[in-house]
Amino acid sequence: MKNAAVDDILLALGSWSRYEKLQFGMLMLPVLPTALHIVSVVFIGRPAEHGCAPLPESLSYQYHEESNSSMKSPTTRSETINQNNMTGEYHSLWHGYNLSSHPVANKTSITLGKCTVDIRDELGKLLKSTECTNGYQYKEPSERTFVSEWDLVCDKETLSDLSQTIMGVGMGVGAFAFPSLSDRYGRRTLYLVADLMLLTVTLATAFAPNFSIFAILRFFTGVAQQGSSIVSYVLILEQLPTTHRALYIRLGMFAWPLCLLSMSLFAYLTREVSWRYTQLALSACSLYALLQYWLIDESVRWLLVNKRTQEAKNVMRKAAKMSGVSIRKVMEVFREKTQSLLPMTPSAQAGEDQTVGQDSLNCEHHKESIISSLRDKNVLKITAISCYMWFADSFTYYGLIMTSGSLVDDLYLGYAVNILVELPAGVTFFYMTARLSRGTCMIIFHVVAGVALLVAVALTTFQFAQQIPGHSTLVLVISLVGKFGSAAGYGVLWLYTPELFPTNISTIISWLSVSIRVAVVADMELWERHLPWAPGVIFGVLCLLIPVLSPLLPEMYGQELPQTSADLEALKKAKTRKNVT
């Protein structure tokens, strides 16, 4: 069924009816848990300052000593050292102990580091280096973060980042599976399943007994999170007339950062208790899922495409009643516009609806149209460029959030400042996308982001730049300008991609691109700890490549949504003629 026909049916309720407002408001709710669970690891898995725990009163150790050059192999000498009979400094990460000076044969000293216990002689020669034999001690109580609770430090340091990568893999699975399943079984059904799954899994995460269970639950959190966010997005687009198609993105540019800011509030209020309480508070944000069954309706577009006409009628009657519009008038428009449907079966002509018996056929046709569309060189080129842009923007945007602790010394303040800059980015996005072409906005925002991020790296890396007066403030401001450009550019991509692809392939291609992101972003924290300059350079280069590629895409500002690959080809030819003239 043509988009215009469905638009006329929906507009029969009014330009912005009470029914549409309710559906829109309920379907915007997943923005909160979606935002919170993506970035929650910044706080519940924050790095824990640590060092080797103090050694027991009596320490037994072995070391090798070469007595003379004629010996073929070193001899091994075992000794038992009492700490009270040791000369030297007993170093701890948080404490320094001056041990009593009593003469002993070898005047041994022990140094406790972050990950090793070093035993040295009186000349400073390393006799023995071993892992923290007595475990670790932390600056804060160990239950404050799962990193310290499960000792994910030193040789296990990468496991904390791995948990976010595992969630990213789950997001990829959810992004691929839920749109396809919603095509077959309905948007509403899959949306309700995803929301209830997200509530259940995140609640269970707060009681994970070990890291392995935690990682498995993070995987399913990613699956449910993407299922909820994607299907709710599709439902919003399908339940609103085409004229309102940018409303979700424009409101989302403000709702998203406000939801991310609430994460810092959750984390700050629970900073002195176990990370499990923070996780419980986050899971409570999905409690709305218990009410969705009675409030959310199926997409009228999906029902009509799948010939479930009677169900679509019921939804429109409910919508008309709720909106205070004449049901009779709405049904007249409905009957007039649904005449463009394919010929009905004999049973439907007798007064019954055409049922879902042909759903599988429709799905097969849908899949065939996707494959045939991708065989078109123009569609394939647009798909490849769009996938890169999704990868670059999401990698940069989420990477900047994950490494926000490097902006200032305080993790909570750094995160809050990083997110606050998205509010002016949203205002700028709102006005520029209403006045300038999509391609122009893409180029401006990504040039700003790429240049700013590379300049910030140069200011922090090169020695001469650190002599500039107000150096730290300058680096902070330029870094925030980079985040400003990244956030605004990412918003343009969210608006641009659904407009760009033909209706029959937009869902899978768009969300397959989205699914790339978090699986690679997680390691940025590890990179930042060991190569502080690397994230900024990578983000800057990725952003600067987008202005090079975006002119190769058709311009969609003020254009009708393409329905087929042929429509995209026509847009390409129109752009070519315009460039020639």
Coordinates of C-alpha atoms in Angstrom, one line a residue:
M1 CA 0.0 0.0 0.0
K2 CA 1.3 3.5 -0.9
N3 CA 2.7 5.7 1.9
A4 CA 0.4 8.5 0.7
A5 CA -2.7 6.4 1.2
V6 CA -1.8 5.4 4.8
D7 CA -0.9 9.1 5.5
D8 CA -4.4 10.1 4.5
I9 CA -5.9 7.5 6.8
L10 CA -3.7 8.7 9.7
L11 CA -4.4 12.4 9.0
A12 CA -8.1 11.7 9.2
L13 CA -7.5 11.7 13.0
G14 CA -6.0 15.2 12.8
S15 CA -2.5 16.5 12.3
W16 CA -1.4 15.7 15.9
S17 CA -4.2 13.8 17.6
R18 CA -4.4 12.7 21.2
Y19 CA -4.0 9.1 20.1
E20 CA -0.8 9.8 18.3
K21 CA 0.5 11.8 21.2
L22 CA -0.1 8.9 23.6
Q23 CA 1.5 6.3 21.2
F24 CA 4.4 8.6 20.6
G25 CA 5.0 9.3 24.3
M26 CA 4.9 5.6 25.2
L27 CA 7.2 4.7 22.4
M28 CA 9.7 7.3 23.4
L29 CA 10.1 5.7 26.9
P30 CA 12.6 3.1 25.7
V31 CA 15.1 6.0 25.1
L32 CA 15.8 6.1 28.8
P33 CA 16.8 2.5 29.5
T34 CA 18.5 2.3 26.0
A35 CA 20.7 5.2 26.9
L36 CA 21.4 4.1 30.5
H37 CA 22.4 0.5 29.8
I38 CA 24.8 1.4 27.0
V39 CA 26.9 3.7 29.2
S40 CA 26.3 2.1 32.6
V41 CA 29.6 0.3 32.5
V42 CA 31.4 3.7 32.7
F43 CA 30.3 3.8 36.4
I44 CA 29.5 0.2 37.6
G45 CA 32.7 -1.0 35.9
R46 CA 34.9 2.1 36.4
P47 CA 38.6 1.4 36.9
A48 CA 39.5 0.7 40.5
E49 CA 42.7 2.1 42.0
H50 CA 44.5 -0.9 43.4
G51 CA 47.7 -2.4 44.6
C52 CA 49.0 -5.6 46.1
A53 CA 47.5 -6.4 49.5
P54 CA 49.9 -6.3 52.5
L55 CA 51.8 -9.6 52.8
P56 CA 51.3 -11.9 55.8
E57 CA 53.4 -11.6 58.9
S58 CA 55.7 -14.3 57.7
L59 CA 56.7 -14.5 54.0
S60 CA 58.3 -17.6 52.4
Y61 CA 59.9 -17.1 49.1
Q62 CA 62.5 -18.6 46.8
Y63 CA 64.9 -16.9 44.5
H64 CA 67.8 -17.9 42.2
E65 CA 71.3 -16.9 43.0
E66 CA 74.4 -17.6 40.9
S67 CA 77.2 -18.2 43.3
N68 CA 80.0 -18.2 40.8
S69 CA 80.6 -18.3 37.1
S70 CA 81.7 -22.0 37.1
M71 CA 78.3 -23.2 38.1
K72 CA 76.3 -24.7 35.3
S73 CA 73.0 -23.8 36.8
P74 CA 71.8 -21.4 39.5
T75 CA 71.3 -22.7 43.0
T76 CA 68.0 -22.1 44.7
R77 CA 67.9 -20.8 48.2
S78 CA 64.8 -20.8 50.4
E79 CA 64.4 -18.3 53.3
T80 CA 61.7 -17.2 55.6
I81 CA 61.7 -13.5 56.2
N82 CA 59.9 -11.9 59.1
Q83 CA 58.6 -8.4 58.2
N84 CA 59.7 -7.1 61.6
N85 CA 63.3 -8.2 60.9
M86 CA 63.6 -6.4 57.6
T87 CA 65.6 -3.4 56.6
G88 CA 64.2 -0.9 54.1
E89 CA 60.9 0.4 53.0
Y90 CA 57.7 -1.8 52.8
H91 CA 55.9 0.1 50.0
S92 CA 52.1 -0.1 49.6
L93 CA 50.0 1.8 47.1
W94 CA 48.2 3.6 49.9
H95 CA 50.6 3.3 52.9
G96 CA 54.3 3.4 53.5
Y97 CA 55.6 1.4 56.4
N98 CA 59.1 2.0 57.9
L99 CA 60.1 -1.3 59.2
S100 CA 62.3 -1.8 62.2
S101 CA 66.0 -1.8 61.4
H102 CA 67.4 -5.1 62.6
P103 CA 70.5 -6.6 61.1
V104 CA 69.7 -9.5 58.9
A105 CA 72.0 -11.4 56.6
N106 CA 70.8 -10.1 53.2
K107 CA 69.0 -6.8 54.2
T108 CA 66.1 -7.6 51.9
S109 CA 63.4 -5.1 51.0
I110 CA 60.0 -5.7 49.6
T111 CA 58.0 -3.3 47.3
L112 CA 54.3 -3.8 46.7
G113 CA 53.3 -2.4 43.3
K114 CA 50.0 -2.3 41.5
C115 CA 50.3 -5.8 40.1
T116 CA 53.6 -7.3 41.4
V117 CA 55.5 -8.0 44.6
D118 CA 59.2 -7.2 44.1
I119 CA 62.0 -8.5 46.4
R120 CA 65.3 -6.6 46.1
D121 CA 68.6 -6.8 47.9
E122 CA 70.4 -3.9 49.6
L123 CA 71.8 -2.7 46.3
G124 CA 68.4 -2.6 44.6
K125 CA 68.9 -5.7 42.5
L126 CA 65.7 -7.5 41.8
L127 CA 65.8 -11.0 43.4
K128 CA 62.2 -12.0 42.8
S129 CA 59.1 -10.6 41.2
T130 CA 55.8 -12.3 41.6
E131 CA 52.1 -11.6 41.3
C132 CA 50.1 -10.3 44.2
T133 CA 50.3 -13.4 46.3
N134 CA 47.9 -12.1 49.0
G135 CA 45.4 -10.6 46.6
Y136 CA 44.7 -6.9 46.1
Q137 CA 43.7 -3.9 48.1
Y138 CA 41.5 -1.1 46.8
K139 CA 41.2 2.6 47.5
E140 CA 37.4 2.2 47.8
P141 CA 35.4 -0.7 49.2
S142 CA 35.6 -3.5 46.7
E143 CA 31.8 -3.8 46.2
R144 CA 31.6 -0.3 44.7
T145 CA 32.4 -1.6 41.2
F146 CA 32.3 -5.0 39.7
V147 CA 36.0 -4.5 38.6
S148 CA 37.1 -4.6 42.3
E149 CA 34.5 -7.1 43.4
W150 CA 35.8 -9.7 41.0
D151 CA 39.4 -8.5 40.9
L152 CA 39.3 -7.6 37.2
V153 CA 42.7 -5.9 37.3
C154 CA 46.3 -6.5 36.1
D155 CA 46.2 -9.6 33.9
K156 CA 42.4 -9.6 34.0
E157 CA 42.1 -5.9 33.2
T158 CA 40.7 -6.6 29.7
L159 CA 37.7 -8.5 31.1
S160 CA 36.0 -5.3 32.1
D161 CA 36.2 -4.0 28.6
L162 CA 35.2 -7.4 27.3
S163 CA 31.9 -7.2 29.1
Q164 CA 31.0 -4.1 26.9
T165 CA 32.2 -5.9 23.8
I166 CA 30.0 -8.8 24.6
M167 CA 27.1 -6.5 25.0
G168 CA 27.9 -5.0 21.6
V169 CA 27.8 -8.5 20.1
G170 CA 24.3 -8.9 21.7
M171 CA 23.3 -5.6 20.2
G172 CA 24.3 -6.8 16.8
V173 CA 22.2 -10.0 17.2
G174 CA 19.3 -8.0 18.4
A175 CA 19.6 -5.4 15.6
F176 CA 19.6 -8.2 13.0
A177 CA 16.9 -10.4 14.5
F178 CA 14.2 -8.2 15.9
P179 CA 13.5 -6.1 12.7
S180 CA 13.2 -9.3 10.7
L181 CA 11.0 -11.0 13.3
S182 CA 8.8 -7.9 13.5
D183 CA 8.3 -8.0 9.8
R184 CA 6.7 -11.4 10.2
Y185 CA 5.1 -11.4 13.6
G186 CA 4.2 -7.7 14.0
R187 CA 5.9 -4.7 15.5
R188 CA 3.9 -4.6 18.7
T189 CA 4.6 -8.3 19.6
L190 CA 8.3 -8.0 19.2
Y191 CA 8.4 -4.6 21.0
L192 CA 6.6 -6.1 24.0
V193 CA 8.9 -9.1 24.1
A194 CA 12.0 -6.9 23.9
D195 CA 10.8 -4.6 26.7
L196 CA 10.0 -7.4 29.1
M197 CA 13.2 -9.2 28.2
L198 CA 15.2 -6.0 29.0
L199 CA 13.5 -5.6 32.4
T200 CA 14.1 -9.2 33.3
V201 CA 17.7 -9.4 32.2
T202 CA 18.8 -6.1 33.7
L203 CA 17.2 -7.1 37.0
A204 CA 19.0 -10.4 37.0
T205 CA 22.3 -8.7 36.3
A206 CA 22.2 -7.0 39.8
F207 CA 22.3 -10.5 41.3
A208 CA 25.1 -12.0 39.1
P209 CA 27.3 -14.2 41.3
N210 CA 30.4 -14.0 39.1
F211 CA 31.8 -12.3 36.0
S212 CA 30.8 -15.2 33.7
I213 CA 27.1 -14.9 34.5
F214 CA 27.4 -11.1 34.4
A215 CA 28.9 -11.3 30.8
I216 CA 26.1 -13.6 29.6
L217 CA 23.5 -11.3 31.0
R218 CA 25.2 -8.3 29.4
F219 CA 24.9 -10.1 26.0
F220 CA 21.1 -10.6 26.4
T221 CA 20.9 -7.0 27.7
G222 CA 22.3 -5.9 24.3
V223 CA 19.9 -8.1 22.4
A224 CA 16.9 -6.8 24.3
Q225 CA 18.1 -3.2 24.2
Q226 CA 18.4 -3.1 20.5
G227 CA 15.2 -4.9 20.0
S228 CA 13.3 -2.4 22.1
S229 CA 14.9 0.7 20.6
I230 CA 14.7 -0.4 17.0
V231 CA 11.1 -1.7 17.0
S232 CA 9.9 1.3 18.9
Y233 CA 11.6 3.6 16.3
V234 CA 9.9 1.7 13.5
L235 CA 6.5 1.8 15.3
I236 CA 6.9 5.6 15.7
L237 CA 7.7 6.1 12.0
E238 CA 4.9 3.9 10.9
Q239 CA 2.3 5.4 13.2
L240 CA 3.0 9.0 12.2
P241 CA 2.3 10.7 8.9
T242 CA 5.3 11.2 6.6
T243 CA 5.1 14.9 7.3
H244 CA 6.1 14.2 10.9
R245 CA 9.0 11.8 10.1
A246 CA 11.7 14.1 11.5
L247 CA 9.9 14.7 14.8
Y248 CA 11.3 11.7 16.5
I249 CA 14.9 12.6 15.6
R250 CA 14.5 16.2 16.5
L251 CA 13.0 15.5 19.9
G252 CA 15.5 12.6 20.4
M253 CA 18.4 15.1 20.1
F254 CA 17.2 16.5 23.4
A255 CA 15.7 13.5 25.1
W256 CA 18.8 11.3 24.5
P257 CA 21.3 13.6 26.3
L258 CA 18.9 14.2 29.1
C259 CA 18.6 10.4 29.6
L260 CA 22.4 10.1 29.5
L261 CA 22.7 12.8 32.1
S262 CA 20.3 10.9 34.4
M263 CA 23.0 8.1 34.3
S264 CA 25.4 10.4 36.1
L265 CA 22.7 11.2 38.6
F266 CA 22.0 7.5 39.3
A267 CA 25.7 6.8 39.6
Y268 CA 26.5 9.8 41.8
L269 CA 23.7 9.1 44.2
T270 CA 24.8 5.4 44.6
R271 CA 28.5 6.1 44.4
E272 CA 29.1 5.0 48.0
V273 CA 27.1 1.8 47.9
S274 CA 27.4 -1.4 45.9
W275 CA 27.3 -1.3 42.1
R276 CA 24.4 -3.8 42.4
Y277 CA 22.2 -1.0 43.8
T278 CA 23.0 1.2 40.8
Q279 CA 22.1 -1.7 38.5
L280 CA 18.8 -2.2 40.4
A281 CA 17.9 1.5 39.9
L282 CA 18.7 1.2 36.2
S283 CA 16.6 -1.9 35.8
A284 CA 13.6 -0.1 37.4
C285 CA 13.6 2.3 34.5
S286 CA 12.1 -0.5 32.4
L287 CA 9.1 -1.0 34.7
Y288 CA 6.9 0.7 32.1
A289 CA 7.1 -2.6 30.2
L290 CA 4.5 -4.0 32.6
L291 CA 1.9 -1.5 31.3
Q292 CA 2.7 -1.5 27.6
Y293 CA 0.4 -4.4 26.7
W294 CA -2.7 -2.3 27.3
L295 CA -1.4 1.0 25.8
I296 CA 0.5 0.2 22.6
D297 CA -1.3 -0.8 19.4
E298 CA 0.0 -2.5 16.3
S299 CA 1.2 -0.4 13.4
V300 CA -1.6 0.4 11.0
R301 CA 0.8 0.4 8.1
W302 CA 2.1 -3.1 9.0
L303 CA -1.5 -4.4 9.4
L304 CA -2.6 -3.1 6.0
V305 CA 0.5 -4.4 4.2
N306 CA -0.1 -7.8 5.7
K307 CA -3.9 -7.7 4.7
R308 CA -5.1 -7.7 8.4
T309 CA -7.7 -5.1 7.5
Q310 CA -10.1 -5.8 10.3
E311 CA -7.4 -5.3 13.0
A312 CA -6.4 -2.0 11.3
K313 CA -10.1 -0.9 11.4
N314 CA -10.2 -1.7 15.1
V315 CA -7.1 0.4 15.7
M316 CA -8.5 3.3 13.8
R317 CA -11.8 3.1 15.6
K318 CA -10.0 3.2 19.0
A319 CA -7.8 6.1 17.7
A320 CA -10.8 8.1 16.5
K321 CA -12.6 7.6 19.8
M322 CA -9.6 8.6 21.9
S323 CA -9.0 11.6 19.7
G324 CA -12.6 12.9 19.8
V325 CA -12.9 12.5 16.0
S326 CA -16.0 11.2 14.2
I327 CA -15.5 7.4 13.8
R328 CA -17.8 7.4 10.8
K329 CA -15.6 10.0 9.0
V330 CA -12.4 8.1 9.8
M331 CA -13.9 4.8 8.5
E332 CA -15.0 6.5 5.3
V333 CA -11.5 7.6 4.6
F334 CA -10.2 4.2 5.6
R335 CA -12.5 2.4 3.2
E336 CA -11.7 4.8 0.4
K337 CA -7.9 4.4 0.7
T338 CA -7.8 0.7 1.3
Q339 CA -9.4 0.1 -2.1
S340 CA -5.8 0.3 -3.4
L341 CA -5.0 -3.0 -1.7
L342 CA -4.3 -6.1 -3.8
P343 CA -7.4 -8.1 -4.9
M344 CA -9.1 -9.9 -2.0
T345 CA -9.7 -13.6 -1.6
P346 CA -13.2 -15.0 -2.1
S347 CA -13.6 -15.3 1.7
A348 CA -12.7 -11.6 2.1
Q349 CA -15.2 -10.6 -0.6
A350 CA -17.9 -12.4 1.4
G351 CA -17.2 -10.0 4.3
E352 CA -14.3 -11.6 6.0
D353 CA -10.8 -10.2 6.3
Q354 CA -7.8 -11.5 4.4
T355 CA -5.8 -13.1 7.2
V356 CA -2.2 -13.7 7.9
G357 CA -2.2 -16.8 5.7
Q358 CA -0.2 -14.9 3.2
D359 CA 2.3 -13.4 5.7
S360 CA 5.0 -15.9 4.9
L361 CA 4.6 -15.0 1.2
N362 CA 4.9 -11.4 2.0
C363 CA 8.0 -12.0 4.0
E364 CA 9.5 -14.0 1.2
H365 CA 8.8 -11.2 -1.3
H366 CA 10.3 -8.8 1.2
K367 CA 13.5 -10.7 1.4
E368 CA 13.7 -11.1 -2.4
S369 CA 13.2 -7.4 -2.8
I370 CA 16.1 -6.7 -0.4
I371 CA 18.4 -9.1 -2.3
S372 CA 17.4 -7.7 -5.7
S373 CA 17.9 -4.2 -4.5
L374 CA 21.4 -4.8 -3.3
R375 CA 22.3 -6.2 -6.8
D376 CA 21.8 -2.6 -8.0
K377 CA 25.2 -0.9 -8.1
N378 CA 23.7 2.4 -7.0
V379 CA 22.0 0.9 -4.0
L380 CA 25.1 -1.1 -3.1
K381 CA 27.3 2.0 -3.3
I382 CA 24.9 3.9 -1.0
T383 CA 24.7 1.0 1.4
A384 CA 28.5 0.7 1.6
I385 CA 29.0 4.5 2.3
S386 CA 26.1 4.5 4.8
C387 CA 27.6 1.6 6.7
Y388 CA 30.9 3.4 6.9
M389 CA 29.2 6.5 8.2
W390 CA 27.3 4.6 10.8
F391 CA 30.5 2.9 11.9
A392 CA 32.5 6.1 12.1
D393 CA 29.8 8.2 13.8
S394 CA 28.8 5.6 16.4
F395 CA 32.4 4.6 17.1
T396 CA 33.3 8.3 17.6
Y397 CA 30.2 9.2 19.6
Y398 CA 30.2 6.3 22.0
G399 CA 34.0 6.3 22.2
L400 CA 34.0 9.9 23.4
I401 CA 31.4 9.0 26.1
M402 CA 33.4 6.0 27.3
T403 CA 36.6 8.0 27.6
S404 CA 34.9 11.0 29.2
G405 CA 36.7 10.4 32.4
S406 CA 39.9 11.8 30.8
L407 CA 38.4 15.3 30.3
V408 CA 38.7 16.2 34.0
D409 CA 40.0 14.5 37.1
D410 CA 36.5 13.8 38.4
L411 CA 34.7 11.0 36.5
Y412 CA 31.2 12.2 37.3
L413 CA 32.0 15.8 36.3
G414 CA 33.8 14.8 33.1
Y415 CA 30.9 12.6 32.0
A416 CA 28.3 15.3 32.8
V417 CA 30.2 18.0 30.9
N418 CA 30.6 15.6 28.0
I419 CA 26.9 15.0 27.8
L420 CA 25.8 18.6 28.4
V421 CA 27.4 19.8 25.2
E422 CA 24.9 17.7 23.3
L423 CA 22.1 20.1 24.3
P424 CA 23.5 23.1 22.2
A425 CA 24.3 20.5 19.5
G426 CA 20.6 19.5 19.5
V427 CA 19.6 23.2 19.1
T428 CA 22.0 23.7 16.2
F429 CA 20.9 20.5 14.6
F430 CA 17.3 21.5 14.8
Y431 CA 17.8 24.8 13.0
M432 CA 20.4 23.8 10.5
T433 CA 18.5 20.7 9.3
A434 CA 15.4 22.8 8.8
R435 CA 17.3 25.3 6.5
L436 CA 20.2 23.4 4.9
S437 CA 20.6 20.3 2.8
R438 CA 21.4 17.0 4.5
G439 CA 24.8 16.8 2.7
T440 CA 25.8 20.3 3.8
C441 CA 24.9 19.6 7.4
M442 CA 26.9 16.3 7.3
I443 CA 30.0 18.1 5.9
I444 CA 29.9 21.0 8.4
F445 CA 29.4 19.0 11.5
H446 CA 32.0 16.3 10.7
V447 CA 34.7 18.8 9.7
V448 CA 34.1 20.6 13.0
A449 CA 34.4 17.3 14.9
G450 CA 37.4 15.9 13.0
V451 CA 39.5 19.1 13.2
A452 CA 38.7 19.7 16.8
L453 CA 39.5 16.2 18.0
L454 CA 42.9 16.2 16.1
V455 CA 43.8 19.6 17.5
A456 CA 43.0 18.4 21.0
V457 CA 45.3 15.5 20.5
A458 CA 48.1 17.7 19.3
L459 CA 47.7 20.1 22.3
T460 CA 48.0 17.2 24.8
T461 CA 50.8 15.2 23.0
F462 CA 53.3 17.8 21.8
Q463 CA 55.5 19.2 24.5
F464 CA 55.7 22.8 23.2
A465 CA 51.9 23.0 23.1
Q466 CA 51.7 22.4 26.9
Q467 CA 53.5 25.7 27.5
I468 CA 50.4 27.7 26.1
P469 CA 48.8 29.7 28.9
G470 CA 45.5 28.1 30.1
H471 CA 46.5 24.9 28.3
S472 CA 44.2 22.5 30.3
T473 CA 41.2 24.8 29.8
L474 CA 41.9 25.1 26.1
V475 CA 42.2 21.4 25.6
L476 CA 38.8 20.9 27.5
V477 CA 37.1 23.5 25.3
I478 CA 38.4 22.1 22.0
S479 CA 37.5 18.5 23.1
L480 CA 34.0 19.6 23.8
V481 CA 33.8 21.3 20.4
G482 CA 34.7 17.9 18.9
K483 CA 32.0 16.2 20.9
F484 CA 29.5 18.9 19.8
G485 CA 30.3 18.2 16.1
S486 CA 30.2 14.5 16.6
A487 CA 26.7 14.6 18.4
A488 CA 25.2 16.9 15.8
G489 CA 26.6 14.9 12.9
Y490 CA 25.3 11.6 14.4
G491 CA 21.9 13.2 14.6
V492 CA 22.0 14.1 10.9
L493 CA 22.8 10.5 10.1
W494 CA 19.8 9.2 12.1
L495 CA 17.6 11.6 10.1
Y496 CA 19.3 11.0 6.7
T497 CA 19.5 7.2 6.6
P498 CA 15.7 6.4 6.9
E499 CA 15.1 9.0 4.1
L500 CA 17.8 7.6 1.9
F501 CA 16.9 3.9 1.5
P502 CA 13.9 2.5 -0.3
T503 CA 11.2 1.5 2.1
N504 CA 11.7 -2.2 1.5
I505 CA 15.3 -2.3 2.7
S506 CA 15.6 0.6 5.1
T507 CA 15.1 -1.3 8.4
I508 CA 17.7 -4.1 7.9
I509 CA 20.4 -2.0 6.3
S510 CA 20.1 0.9 8.8
W511 CA 20.1 -1.3 11.9
L512 CA 22.8 -3.6 10.6
S513 CA 25.0 -0.6 10.4
V514 CA 24.0 0.5 13.9
S515 CA 25.0 -2.9 15.2
I516 CA 28.7 -2.5 14.3
R517 CA 29.3 0.2 16.9
V518 CA 29.6 -1.0 20.5
A519 CA 31.6 -4.2 19.7
V520 CA 34.6 -2.0 18.9
V521 CA 34.0 1.0 21.1
A522 CA 34.6 -0.8 24.4
D523 CA 38.3 -1.2 23.7
M524 CA 38.8 2.6 23.5
E525 CA 39.0 2.7 27.3
L526 CA 41.9 0.2 27.2
W527 CA 43.5 2.2 24.4
E528 CA 43.1 5.4 26.3
R529 CA 44.8 4.0 29.4
H530 CA 47.9 2.8 27.5
L531 CA 48.0 5.1 24.4
P532 CA 46.2 8.4 25.5
W533 CA 46.6 10.0 22.0
A534 CA 45.2 7.0 20.0
P535 CA 41.4 7.5 20.5
G536 CA 41.4 11.2 19.5
V537 CA 43.4 10.5 16.3
I538 CA 41.2 7.6 15.3
F539 CA 38.0 9.5 16.0
G540 CA 39.3 12.6 14.1
V541 CA 40.4 10.7 11.0
L542 CA 37.1 8.7 10.8
C543 CA 35.1 12.0 11.0
L544 CA 37.1 13.7 8.3
L545 CA 36.5 10.9 5.8
I546 CA 32.7 11.4 6.0
P547 CA 32.8 14.9 4.2
V548 CA 34.7 13.2 1.4
L549 CA 32.1 10.4 1.0
S550 CA 28.8 12.2 1.7
P551 CA 28.7 14.1 -1.6
L552 CA 28.4 10.7 -3.4
L553 CA 25.0 10.2 -1.8
P554 CA 21.7 11.6 -3.2
E555 CA 20.3 14.7 -1.5
M556 CA 17.0 14.0 0.4
Y557 CA 16.1 17.4 1.7
G558 CA 12.6 18.2 0.5
Q559 CA 12.4 15.0 -1.5
E560 CA 9.7 12.2 -1.4
L561 CA 10.8 9.0 0.3
P562 CA 12.0 6.5 -2.3
Q563 CA 9.9 3.4 -2.6
T564 CA 12.1 1.3 -4.9
S565 CA 15.6 1.2 -6.3
A566 CA 14.4 2.9 -9.4
D567 CA 13.4 5.9 -7.3
L568 CA 16.9 6.1 -5.9
E569 CA 18.3 5.9 -9.5
A570 CA 16.1 8.8 -10.5
L571 CA 17.4 10.9 -7.6
K572 CA 20.9 10.1 -8.6
K573 CA 20.2 11.2 -12.2
A574 CA 18.5 14.4 -11.0
K575 CA 21.5 15.3 -8.9
T576 CA 23.9 14.6 -11.8
R577 CA 21.9 16.9 -14.1
K578 CA 21.9 19.6 -11.4
N579 CA 25.6 19.4 -11.0
V580 CA 26.2 19.6 -14.8
T581 CA 24.0 22.7 -15.1

